[in-house]
PDB file of C-alpha atoms in Angstrom:
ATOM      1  CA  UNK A   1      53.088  42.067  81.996  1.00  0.00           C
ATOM      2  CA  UNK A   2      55.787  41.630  84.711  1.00  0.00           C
ATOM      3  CA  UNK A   3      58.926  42.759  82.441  1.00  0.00           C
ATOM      4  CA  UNK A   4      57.210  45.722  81.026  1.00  0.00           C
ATOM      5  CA  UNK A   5      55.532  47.388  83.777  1.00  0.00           C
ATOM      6  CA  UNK A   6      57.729  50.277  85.943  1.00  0.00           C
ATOM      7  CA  UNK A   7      59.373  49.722  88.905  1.00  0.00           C
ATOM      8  CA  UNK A   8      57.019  51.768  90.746  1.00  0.00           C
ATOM      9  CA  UNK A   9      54.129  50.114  89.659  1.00  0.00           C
ATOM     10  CA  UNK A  10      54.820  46.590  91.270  1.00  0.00           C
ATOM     11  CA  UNK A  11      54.308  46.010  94.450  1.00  0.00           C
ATOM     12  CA  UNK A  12      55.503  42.089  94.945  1.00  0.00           C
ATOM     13  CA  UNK A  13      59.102  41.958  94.933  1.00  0.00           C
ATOM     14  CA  UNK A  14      59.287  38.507  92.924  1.00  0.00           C
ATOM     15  CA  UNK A  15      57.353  40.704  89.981  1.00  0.00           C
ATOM     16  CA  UNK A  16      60.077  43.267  90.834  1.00  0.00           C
ATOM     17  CA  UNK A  17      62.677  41.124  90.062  1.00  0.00           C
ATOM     18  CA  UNK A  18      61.547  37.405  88.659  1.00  0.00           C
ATOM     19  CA  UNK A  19      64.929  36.342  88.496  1.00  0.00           C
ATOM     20  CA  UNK A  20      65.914  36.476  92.655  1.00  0.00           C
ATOM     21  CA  UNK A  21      63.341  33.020  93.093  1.00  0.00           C
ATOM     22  CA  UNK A  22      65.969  31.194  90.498  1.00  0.00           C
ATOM     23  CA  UNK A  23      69.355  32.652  92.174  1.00  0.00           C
ATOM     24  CA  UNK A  24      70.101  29.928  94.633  1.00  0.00           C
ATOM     25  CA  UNK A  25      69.669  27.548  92.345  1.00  0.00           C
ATOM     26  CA  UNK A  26      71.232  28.844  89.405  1.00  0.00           C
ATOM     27  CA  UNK A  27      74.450  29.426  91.634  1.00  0.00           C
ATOM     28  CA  UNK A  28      74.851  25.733  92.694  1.00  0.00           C
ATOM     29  CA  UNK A  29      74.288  24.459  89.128  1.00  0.00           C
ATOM     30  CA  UNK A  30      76.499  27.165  87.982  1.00  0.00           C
ATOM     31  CA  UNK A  31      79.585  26.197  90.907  1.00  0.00           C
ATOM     32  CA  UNK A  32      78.824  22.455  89.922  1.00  0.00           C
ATOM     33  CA  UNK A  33      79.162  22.918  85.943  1.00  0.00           C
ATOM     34  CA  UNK A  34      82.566  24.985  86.627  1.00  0.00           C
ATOM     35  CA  UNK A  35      83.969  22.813  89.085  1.00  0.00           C
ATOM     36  CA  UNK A  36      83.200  19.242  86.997  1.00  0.00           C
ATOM     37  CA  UNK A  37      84.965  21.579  83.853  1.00  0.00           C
ATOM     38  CA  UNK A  38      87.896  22.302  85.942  1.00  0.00           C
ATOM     39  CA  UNK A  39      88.163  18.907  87.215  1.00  0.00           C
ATOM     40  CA  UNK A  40      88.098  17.213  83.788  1.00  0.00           C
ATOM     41  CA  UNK A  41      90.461  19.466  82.447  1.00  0.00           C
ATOM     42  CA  UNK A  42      92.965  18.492  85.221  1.00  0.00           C
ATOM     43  CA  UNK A  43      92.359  14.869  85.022  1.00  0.00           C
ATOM     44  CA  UNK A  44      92.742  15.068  81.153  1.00  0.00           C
ATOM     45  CA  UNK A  45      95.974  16.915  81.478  1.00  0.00           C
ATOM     46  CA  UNK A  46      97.501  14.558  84.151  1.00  0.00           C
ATOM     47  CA  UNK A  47      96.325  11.629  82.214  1.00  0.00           C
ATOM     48  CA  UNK A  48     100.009  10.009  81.416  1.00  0.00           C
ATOM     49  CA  UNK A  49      98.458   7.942  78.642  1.00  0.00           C
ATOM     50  CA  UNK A  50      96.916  10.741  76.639  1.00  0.00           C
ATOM     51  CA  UNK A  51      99.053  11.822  73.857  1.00  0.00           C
ATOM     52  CA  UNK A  52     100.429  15.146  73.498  1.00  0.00           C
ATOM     53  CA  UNK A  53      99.933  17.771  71.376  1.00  0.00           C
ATOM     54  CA  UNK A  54     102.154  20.639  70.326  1.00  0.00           C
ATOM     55  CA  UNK A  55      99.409  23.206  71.874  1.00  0.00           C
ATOM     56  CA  UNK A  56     100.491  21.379  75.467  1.00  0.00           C
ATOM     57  CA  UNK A  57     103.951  23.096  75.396  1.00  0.00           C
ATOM     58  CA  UNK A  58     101.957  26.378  74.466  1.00  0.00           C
ATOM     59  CA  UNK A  59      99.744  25.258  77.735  1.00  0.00           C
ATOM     60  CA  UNK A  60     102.924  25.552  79.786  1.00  0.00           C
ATOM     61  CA  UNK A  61     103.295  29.418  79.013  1.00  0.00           C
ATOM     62  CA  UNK A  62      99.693  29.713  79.884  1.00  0.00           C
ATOM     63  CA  UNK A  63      99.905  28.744  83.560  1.00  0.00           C
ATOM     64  CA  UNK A  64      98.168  30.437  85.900  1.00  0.00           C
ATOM     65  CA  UNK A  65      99.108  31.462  89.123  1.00  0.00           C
ATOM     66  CA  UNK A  66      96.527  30.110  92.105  1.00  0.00           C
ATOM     67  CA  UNK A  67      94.945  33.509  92.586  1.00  0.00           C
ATOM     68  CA  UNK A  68      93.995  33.741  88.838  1.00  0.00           C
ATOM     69  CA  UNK A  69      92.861  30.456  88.949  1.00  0.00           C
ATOM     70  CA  UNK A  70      90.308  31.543  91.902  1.00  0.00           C
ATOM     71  CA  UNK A  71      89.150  34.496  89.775  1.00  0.00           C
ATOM     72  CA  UNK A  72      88.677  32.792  86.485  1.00  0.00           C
ATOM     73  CA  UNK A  73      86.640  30.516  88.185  1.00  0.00           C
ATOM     74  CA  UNK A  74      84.844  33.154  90.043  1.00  0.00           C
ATOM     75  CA  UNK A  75      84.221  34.663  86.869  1.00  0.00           C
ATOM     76  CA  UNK A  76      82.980  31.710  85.365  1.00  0.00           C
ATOM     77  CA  UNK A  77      80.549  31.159  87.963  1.00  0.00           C
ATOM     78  CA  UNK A  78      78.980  34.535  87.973  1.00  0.00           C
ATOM     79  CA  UNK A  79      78.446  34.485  84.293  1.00  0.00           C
ATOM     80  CA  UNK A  80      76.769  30.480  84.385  1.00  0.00           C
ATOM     81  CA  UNK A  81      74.295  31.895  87.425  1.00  0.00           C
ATOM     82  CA  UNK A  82      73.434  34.756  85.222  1.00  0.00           C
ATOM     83  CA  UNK A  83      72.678  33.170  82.240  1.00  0.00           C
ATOM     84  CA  UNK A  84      70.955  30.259  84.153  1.00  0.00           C
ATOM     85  CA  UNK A  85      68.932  32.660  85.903  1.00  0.00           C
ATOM     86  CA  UNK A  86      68.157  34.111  82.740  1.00  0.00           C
ATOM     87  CA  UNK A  87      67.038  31.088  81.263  1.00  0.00           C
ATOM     88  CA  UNK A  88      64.489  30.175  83.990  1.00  0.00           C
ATOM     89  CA  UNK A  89      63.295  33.986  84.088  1.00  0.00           C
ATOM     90  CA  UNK A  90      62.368  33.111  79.935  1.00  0.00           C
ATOM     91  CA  UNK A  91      60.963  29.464  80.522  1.00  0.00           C
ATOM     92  CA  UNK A  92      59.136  30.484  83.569  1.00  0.00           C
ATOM     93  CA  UNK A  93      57.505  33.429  81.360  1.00  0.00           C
ATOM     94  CA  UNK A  94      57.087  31.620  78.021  1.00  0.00           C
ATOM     95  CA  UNK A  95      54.716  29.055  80.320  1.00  0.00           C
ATOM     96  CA  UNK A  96      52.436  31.902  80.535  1.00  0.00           C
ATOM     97  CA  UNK A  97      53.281  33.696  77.462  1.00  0.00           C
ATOM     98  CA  UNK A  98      55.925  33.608  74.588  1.00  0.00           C
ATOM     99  CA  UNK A  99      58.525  36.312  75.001  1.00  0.00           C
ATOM    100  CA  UNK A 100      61.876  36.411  73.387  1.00  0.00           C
ATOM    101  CA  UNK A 101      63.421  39.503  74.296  1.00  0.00           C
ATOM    102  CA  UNK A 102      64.038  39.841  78.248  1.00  0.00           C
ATOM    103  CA  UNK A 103      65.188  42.972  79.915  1.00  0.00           C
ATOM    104  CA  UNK A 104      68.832  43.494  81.438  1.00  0.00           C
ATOM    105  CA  UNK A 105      69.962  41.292  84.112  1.00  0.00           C
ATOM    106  CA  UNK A 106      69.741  44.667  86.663  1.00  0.00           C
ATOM    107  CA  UNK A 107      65.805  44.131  85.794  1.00  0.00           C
ATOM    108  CA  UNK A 108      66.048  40.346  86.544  1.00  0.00           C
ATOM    109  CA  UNK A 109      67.768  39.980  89.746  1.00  0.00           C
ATOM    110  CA  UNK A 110      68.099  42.378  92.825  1.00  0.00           C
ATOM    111  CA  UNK A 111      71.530  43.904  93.549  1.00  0.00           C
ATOM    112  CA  UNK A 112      71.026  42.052  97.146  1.00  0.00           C
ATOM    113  CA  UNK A 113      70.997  39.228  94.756  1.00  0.00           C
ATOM    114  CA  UNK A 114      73.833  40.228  92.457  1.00  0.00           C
ATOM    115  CA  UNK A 115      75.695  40.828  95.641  1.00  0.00           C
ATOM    116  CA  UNK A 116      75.201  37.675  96.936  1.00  0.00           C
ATOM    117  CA  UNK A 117      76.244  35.737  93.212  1.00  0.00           C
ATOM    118  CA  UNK A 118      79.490  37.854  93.457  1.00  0.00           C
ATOM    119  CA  UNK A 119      80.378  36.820  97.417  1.00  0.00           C
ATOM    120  CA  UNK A 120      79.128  33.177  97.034  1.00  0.00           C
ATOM    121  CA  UNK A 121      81.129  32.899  93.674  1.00  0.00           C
ATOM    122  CA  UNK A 122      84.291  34.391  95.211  1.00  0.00           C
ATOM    123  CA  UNK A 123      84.107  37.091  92.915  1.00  0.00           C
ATOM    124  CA  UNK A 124      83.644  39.837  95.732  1.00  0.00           C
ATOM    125  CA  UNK A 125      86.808  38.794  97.179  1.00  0.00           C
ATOM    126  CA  UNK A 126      89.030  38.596  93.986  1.00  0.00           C
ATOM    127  CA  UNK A 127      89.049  42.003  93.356  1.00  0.00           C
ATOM    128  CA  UNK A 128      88.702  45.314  95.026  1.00  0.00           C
ATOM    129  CA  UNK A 129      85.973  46.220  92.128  1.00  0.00           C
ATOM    130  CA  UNK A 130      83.434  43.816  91.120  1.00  0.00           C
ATOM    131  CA  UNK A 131      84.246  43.349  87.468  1.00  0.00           C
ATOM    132  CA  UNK A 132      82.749  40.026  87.164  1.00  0.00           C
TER     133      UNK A 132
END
């Protein structure tokens, strides 16, 4: 079984880490999920026919600068590619044969890979430390 054997003992690098073949992928689904989110949350807010709510005075005191915006929604992203990649890791496995507990991500995905989700996301360049 590809999640249980060692590192040592696999020799193709998509058995070494199943979940680099669903990165790209999960990234773009991930960056299109947050985006529509974002931009139905700003059309929603602008709308000048919706009514308004006591909790969109709160909103004002909950404004967020640019930059935050840019790592919020970095942060989003990284966390909707991991869990996609995730769930493709599990449905491409339980094809062959049920399993319900996967490993850790860091046994999923490559650091090249996890490197790449944080640069693509913006994450990399939101902060000095990766704490996506």
């Amino acid at each position: 079984d590809v999640l249980t054997m060692s590192a040592e003992s696999r020799e193709d690098p998509e058995e070494l880490y199943p979940g680099d073949v669903y990165v790209t992928s999960s990234l773009l689904e991930a960056m299109t999920r947050v985006d529509r989110v974002i931009n139905n949350t700003k059309l929603r807010n602008e709308d000048p026919n919706r009514e308004k709510t006591p909790f969109d005075f709160l909103d004002l005191f909950r404004q967020m600068s640019p930059e935050v915006q840019r790592e919020a929604r970095a942060a989003e992203i990284v966390e909707n590619t991991l869990q996609l990649v995730a769930e493709k890791v599990k449905a491409h496995h339980r094809s062959k044969r049920m399993i319900e507990d996967l490993p850790a991500i860091s046994a999923l995905i490559s650091q090249q890979q996890l490197n790449t989700i944080a640069e693509l996301s913006g994450c990399a360049r939101s902060v000095s430390r990766v704490n996506c």
